[in-house]
Coordinates of C-alpha atoms in Angstrom, one line a residue:
M16 CA 1.2 -4.6 1.4
R17 CA 3.8 -4.7 -1.1
H18 CA 7.6 -3.5 -0.4
L19 CA 8.6 -0.8 -3.3
S20 CA 12.1 0.3 -3.9
R21 CA 12.5 3.9 -2.8
P22 CA 12.7 6.8 -5.0
T23 CA 15.8 8.0 -7.0
F24 CA 14.3 11.2 -6.5
V25 CA 15.4 14.4 -4.1
A26 CA 13.3 16.8 -2.6
R27 CA 15.7 19.4 -3.7
D28 CA 15.8 18.9 -7.1
V29 CA 12.1 18.2 -7.1
L30 CA 11.7 21.5 -5.8
N31 CA 14.4 23.7 -7.8
L32 CA 12.5 22.3 -11.1
C33 CA 9.3 23.5 -9.6
I34 CA 10.6 27.1 -9.0
K35 CA 11.5 27.3 -12.2
S36 CA 8.5 26.2 -13.5
I37 CA 6.5 29.0 -11.0
R38 CA 5.1 32.3 -12.8
D39 CA 5.1 34.1 -8.9
N40 CA 8.5 35.7 -8.9
A41 CA 7.9 36.6 -4.9
L42 CA 6.8 32.7 -4.4
K43 CA 10.1 31.4 -6.5
E44 CA 12.0 33.9 -3.9
R45 CA 10.1 32.5 -1.2
L46 CA 10.8 28.6 -2.5
A47 CA 14.4 29.2 -3.0
L48 CA 14.9 30.3 0.3
V49 CA 13.5 27.1 2.0
V50 CA 15.3 24.6 -0.8
D51 CA 18.0 23.5 2.8
Q52 CA 14.7 23.7 5.4
I53 CA 13.6 21.0 2.7
D54 CA 16.5 19.3 2.0
A55 CA 16.9 18.7 5.7
A56 CA 13.2 17.2 6.4
E57 CA 13.8 15.1 4.2
A58 CA 17.3 13.8 5.4
S59 CA 15.5 13.8 8.9
Y60 CA 12.3 11.5 7.0
I61 CA 14.9 9.1 5.7
Q62 CA 16.5 8.3 9.3
H63 CA 13.5 7.8 11.5
G64 CA 12.4 5.7 8.3
N65 CA 14.5 4.1 8.7
M66 CA 14.0 3.8 12.2
Q67 CA 10.4 2.9 12.3
D68 CA 9.5 6.2 13.9
L69 CA 8.6 8.9 11.1
Y70 CA 4.9 9.8 14.3
Q71 CA 8.1 11.7 15.9
I72 CA 8.5 13.8 12.8
P73 CA 6.9 17.4 14.1
Q74 CA 4.2 18.9 12.1
T75 CA 5.1 21.4 10.5
L76 CA 2.0 24.4 9.1
G77 CA 4.1 26.2 6.7
I78 CA 7.5 26.3 6.1
G79 CA 10.0 29.5 6.3
G80 CA 7.7 31.8 4.2
V81 CA 5.8 29.4 2.4
T82 CA 2.4 28.5 3.6
V83 CA 1.2 25.0 3.7
D84 CA -1.6 26.3 1.3
E85 CA 0.6 27.3 -1.4
M86 CA 3.1 24.3 -0.9
K87 CA 0.2 22.0 -1.8
R88 CA -0.8 24.2 -4.9
V89 CA 3.3 24.4 -5.7
Y90 CA 2.3 19.9 -5.3
K91 CA -1.0 19.8 -7.2
N92 CA 0.1 22.5 -10.3
T93 CA 3.2 22.7 -10.9
F94 CA 4.7 19.3 -9.3
A95 CA 2.3 16.9 -10.9
K96 CA 1.0 19.3 -14.3
S97 CA 4.7 20.9 -15.0
A98 CA 6.5 19.6 -18.3
R99 CA 9.9 19.6 -15.8
T100 CA 8.7 17.7 -13.4
R101 CA 5.7 15.7 -14.8
N102 CA 7.8 12.5 -15.4
I103 CA 9.2 12.3 -11.5
Y104 CA 5.8 12.0 -10.5
D105 CA 4.8 9.0 -13.1
K106 CA 8.6 7.3 -12.7
I107 CA 7.3 7.3 -8.7
K108 CA 3.9 6.6 -9.3
K109 CA 5.3 3.5 -12.0
L110 CA 7.5 1.8 -9.2
P111 CA 5.0 -1.2 -8.2
V112 CA 5.0 -3.7 -10.3
N113 CA 2.1 -4.3 -12.5
D114 CA 0.4 -0.4 -10.9
I115 CA -0.8 -2.9 -9.0
C116 CA -1.3 -0.3 -5.7
P117 CA 1.3 -1.4 -2.6
I118 CA -1.0 -0.4 0.7
C119 CA -4.0 -3.1 -0.7
G120 CA -2.2 -5.2 -3.1
Q121 CA -5.5 -5.4 -5.3
R122 CA -6.2 -2.6 -6.7
T123 CA -4.7 -0.1 -9.3
V124 CA -2.9 2.8 -8.6
G125 CA -4.5 6.3 -9.4
G126 CA -1.5 8.5 -8.1
L127 CA 0.2 9.6 -4.8
D128 CA -0.7 9.3 -1.8
H129 CA 1.2 11.6 1.0
Y130 CA 2.8 8.9 3.4
L131 CA 2.8 12.2 6.4
A132 CA 0.1 14.4 5.4
Q133 CA 0.7 17.8 3.5
S134 CA -1.0 19.2 5.3
L135 CA 0.5 19.2 8.0
H136 CA 3.9 18.6 7.3
S137 CA 4.6 21.3 4.8
A138 CA 8.5 20.3 4.6
L139 CA 7.5 16.8 3.1
V140 CA 5.7 17.9 0.1
L141 CA 7.8 17.7 -2.2
A142 CA 10.1 15.2 -0.8
P143 CA 9.7 11.8 -2.8
I144 CA 10.4 9.8 -0.2
N145 CA 7.0 10.5 1.8
L146 CA 5.1 10.5 -1.5
V147 CA 3.7 6.5 -2.0
P148 CA 2.1 5.4 -5.4
A149 CA -1.7 4.1 -4.1
C150 CA -5.0 3.3 -5.2
S151 CA -7.8 5.8 -5.3
D152 CA -9.7 4.1 -2.4
C153 CA -6.4 3.2 -0.4
N154 CA -5.2 7.2 -0.3
K155 CA -8.4 8.4 1.0
A156 CA -9.1 6.1 3.9
K157 CA -5.9 7.2 5.2
L158 CA -7.5 10.8 4.8
D159 CA -4.9 13.5 7.3
A160 CA -4.8 11.4 10.2
Q161 CA -1.4 11.5 12.0
P162 CA 0.1 8.9 13.9
N163 CA 0.9 9.5 17.8
A164 CA 2.5 6.1 18.5
A165 CA 4.9 3.4 17.0
A166 CA 1.6 1.4 16.7
E167 CA -0.6 3.6 14.6
Q168 CA 2.4 3.9 11.7
T169 CA 0.1 1.9 9.0
L170 CA 3.2 -0.1 6.9
H171 CA 5.4 1.9 4.7
P172 CA 6.3 0.8 1.4
Y173 CA 9.4 2.1 0.9
F174 CA 10.7 1.2 5.1
D175 CA 8.3 -1.9 5.9
N176 CA 9.2 -5.2 4.0
V177 CA 6.8 -7.4 5.8
D178 CA 6.4 -10.6 3.3
N179 CA 9.4 -12.7 4.6
E180 CA 6.5 -14.5 6.5
A181 CA 3.0 -15.3 6.7
W182 CA 0.5 -12.9 8.4
L183 CA -2.0 -13.2 5.8
Y184 CA -4.9 -16.2 6.6
A185 CA -8.5 -16.2 5.9
A186 CA -10.7 -18.4 7.0
V187 CA -13.6 -20.7 5.1
A188 CA -17.6 -19.9 6.2
E189 CA -20.0 -23.1 5.3
T190 CA -22.3 -20.5 3.9
N191 CA -24.4 -20.5 0.6
P192 CA -22.0 -19.9 -1.3
A193 CA -18.7 -20.6 0.0
S194 CA -17.6 -17.1 1.3
L195 CA -14.1 -16.4 2.9
R196 CA -12.9 -14.4 5.9
F197 CA -9.7 -12.3 5.8
Y198 CA -7.4 -11.9 9.3
P199 CA -4.4 -11.2 10.1
D200 CA -2.2 -13.0 12.4
P201 CA 1.3 -11.9 13.0
P202 CA 4.1 -14.1 13.8
A203 CA 5.1 -14.7 17.5
G204 CA 8.5 -13.3 17.2
W205 CA 7.4 -9.9 15.5
S206 CA 8.2 -7.2 18.0
P207 CA 4.6 -6.2 19.4
V208 CA 4.8 -3.1 17.2
N209 CA 5.2 -4.9 14.2
Q210 CA 2.1 -7.1 15.5
E211 CA -0.1 -3.9 15.9
R212 CA 0.8 -2.3 13.0
V213 CA 0.0 -5.7 10.6
F214 CA -3.6 -5.2 12.7
K215 CA -3.6 -0.8 12.1
H216 CA -3.0 -1.2 8.5
F217 CA -5.4 -4.3 7.8
R218 CA -8.1 -2.1 9.6
T219 CA -7.2 1.8 7.8
F220 CA -7.3 0.0 4.6
G221 CA -10.7 -2.0 4.7
L222 CA -8.7 -5.3 3.7
G223 CA -11.4 -8.0 5.0
A224 CA -14.1 -6.8 3.0
L225 CA -11.9 -5.9 -0.4
Y226 CA -10.3 -9.3 0.3
A227 CA -13.8 -11.4 0.7
S228 CA -15.2 -9.4 -2.3
H229 CA -12.7 -10.3 -4.5
S230 CA -12.0 -13.4 -3.4
G231 CA -15.8 -14.3 -3.9
E232 CA -16.0 -13.4 -7.5
E233 CA -12.9 -15.9 -7.4
L234 CA -15.0 -18.5 -5.5
T235 CA -17.3 -18.2 -8.8
N236 CA -14.8 -18.4 -11.2
I237 CA -13.4 -21.8 -10.1
R238 CA -16.2 -23.9 -9.4
Y239 CA -17.0 -25.2 -12.6
G240 CA -13.8 -26.6 -13.3
L241 CA -13.7 -27.6 -9.1
Q242 CA -17.0 -29.7 -10.4
R243 CA -15.1 -31.7 -13.5
I244 CA -12.2 -32.5 -11.5
A245 CA -14.7 -34.3 -8.7
R246 CA -16.6 -36.0 -11.4
R247 CA -13.8 -37.8 -12.4
G248 CA -11.4 -37.9 -9.4
T249 CA -12.0 -37.8 -5.6
V250 CA -11.7 -35.1 -2.5
E251 CA -8.1 -35.4 -3.1
D252 CA -8.0 -34.6 -6.4
V253 CA -9.6 -31.4 -5.4
R254 CA -7.4 -30.6 -2.6
L255 CA -4.3 -31.7 -4.9
E256 CA -5.4 -28.7 -7.0
L257 CA -6.7 -26.0 -4.8
L258 CA -3.2 -26.4 -2.8
D259 CA -1.7 -26.1 -6.7
R260 CA -2.9 -22.8 -6.9
A261 CA -1.9 -21.7 -3.7
E262 CA 2.0 -22.9 -4.0
S263 CA 1.3 -20.5 -7.1
A264 CA 0.3 -17.6 -5.7
K265 CA 2.8 -18.2 -2.5
A266 CA 5.7 -17.4 -5.4
A267 CA 4.4 -15.1 -6.3
H268 CA 3.6 -13.1 -3.2
V269 CA 3.2 -14.8 0.2
N270 CA 1.0 -12.4 1.6
S271 CA -1.3 -12.4 -1.6
W272 CA -5.3 -12.7 -0.4
Q273 CA -5.2 -15.5 -3.1
T274 CA -2.8 -17.4 -1.1
A275 CA -5.0 -17.2 1.7
M276 CA -7.7 -18.0 0.4
Y277 CA -6.5 -21.4 -1.8
C278 CA -4.2 -22.5 1.3
A279 CA -8.1 -21.8 3.7
L280 CA -10.0 -23.8 0.4
A281 CA -7.4 -26.7 0.4
E282 CA -7.6 -26.8 3.6
S283 CA -11.8 -27.0 4.3
D284 CA -13.5 -30.8 4.3
W285 CA -16.2 -29.6 3.8
F286 CA -15.1 -27.2 0.9
C287 CA -12.7 -30.1 -0.8
A288 CA -15.4 -32.1 -0.1
G289 CA -18.4 -30.9 -2.5
G290 CA -18.6 -27.1 -0.4
F291 CA -17.7 -25.6 -3.7
N292 CA -21.0 -26.6 -5.4
V293 CA -23.0 -24.4 -3.2
S294 CA -24.6 -21.5 -5.1

C-alpha cells in the first residue's frame, strides 16, 4: 500500500458545484438542505480516520430527504461527468505517482473507490477524503463490505503510512521454473491491530497471487542477464547483481513486490548458484 497526500477538496464545495449542474429542481432543493449534514459527516470521517477507527462511523441509508440511490446518481452522473466537477474527480484520480494504484502498488488507476461504501454511507458519497484512486480490480475486490472492528479495516492511503518499516517479504520456491511466494510479516513492534490490518489488506486484494504473477514475468526478463554474469563470474557476482537490484527497488518503495523479490533471490543459495537457469 502506498501512502497518498489527502485531497485538498471538501465535500461542501463538491456538493454545491453538483447542485449547480443538476436540472431537477426538486432534487436541487433537497440537496441544498443537507449540505451542513454532509459537511459534518466529512469532519467526523477525518476525526475517525486519524484515530484509525472508521469502522465506528454509523451507516446512513439516505440523508435528510435524499435517498442513497439519488446520492449515487449525483456521484455517477454529475460529479464524475459535469464540467463543473470533473476536474476535481480527475485531480483526485491523479494523486498517485505514475498513476499506480496505491492499494496494490502495481496496476494502473482506473477510477475512484469509496473506502466506506457509498451504498452504506450516503453522507460520504461525495466526500473527497472517502474517495481513493484505485485500479478496477482493487475497486471490485472490496465491494460493499463494511468493517465491524478496527482489525477488519483495510489500509487507507490517506491515513495509514506503513512504509516506514518492511513488512512484505518473499520466499523462493525451487520449482521448474523458479517462483516466489509473497507474504506479509509486520514488525513485532507494531500494535496487534495494525499487524492484522496488513494481513487483512493483503488477503482482501489478493496481493499474493498478483505479485507472484508479476514476479514470474520478471524472472523471465532477468534470466539472460544473470546467465551472462554467471558465465564470466561467480555465484557471488550473481548475488551482488541481485542485491544491487534489491537496493534500487528498496530506495523507491521498501514494501514493493520488487524489493521483496530481489531480497529473496539474493538470499537464495540455490537461485544464485543456477536456479535461474531452470525454465
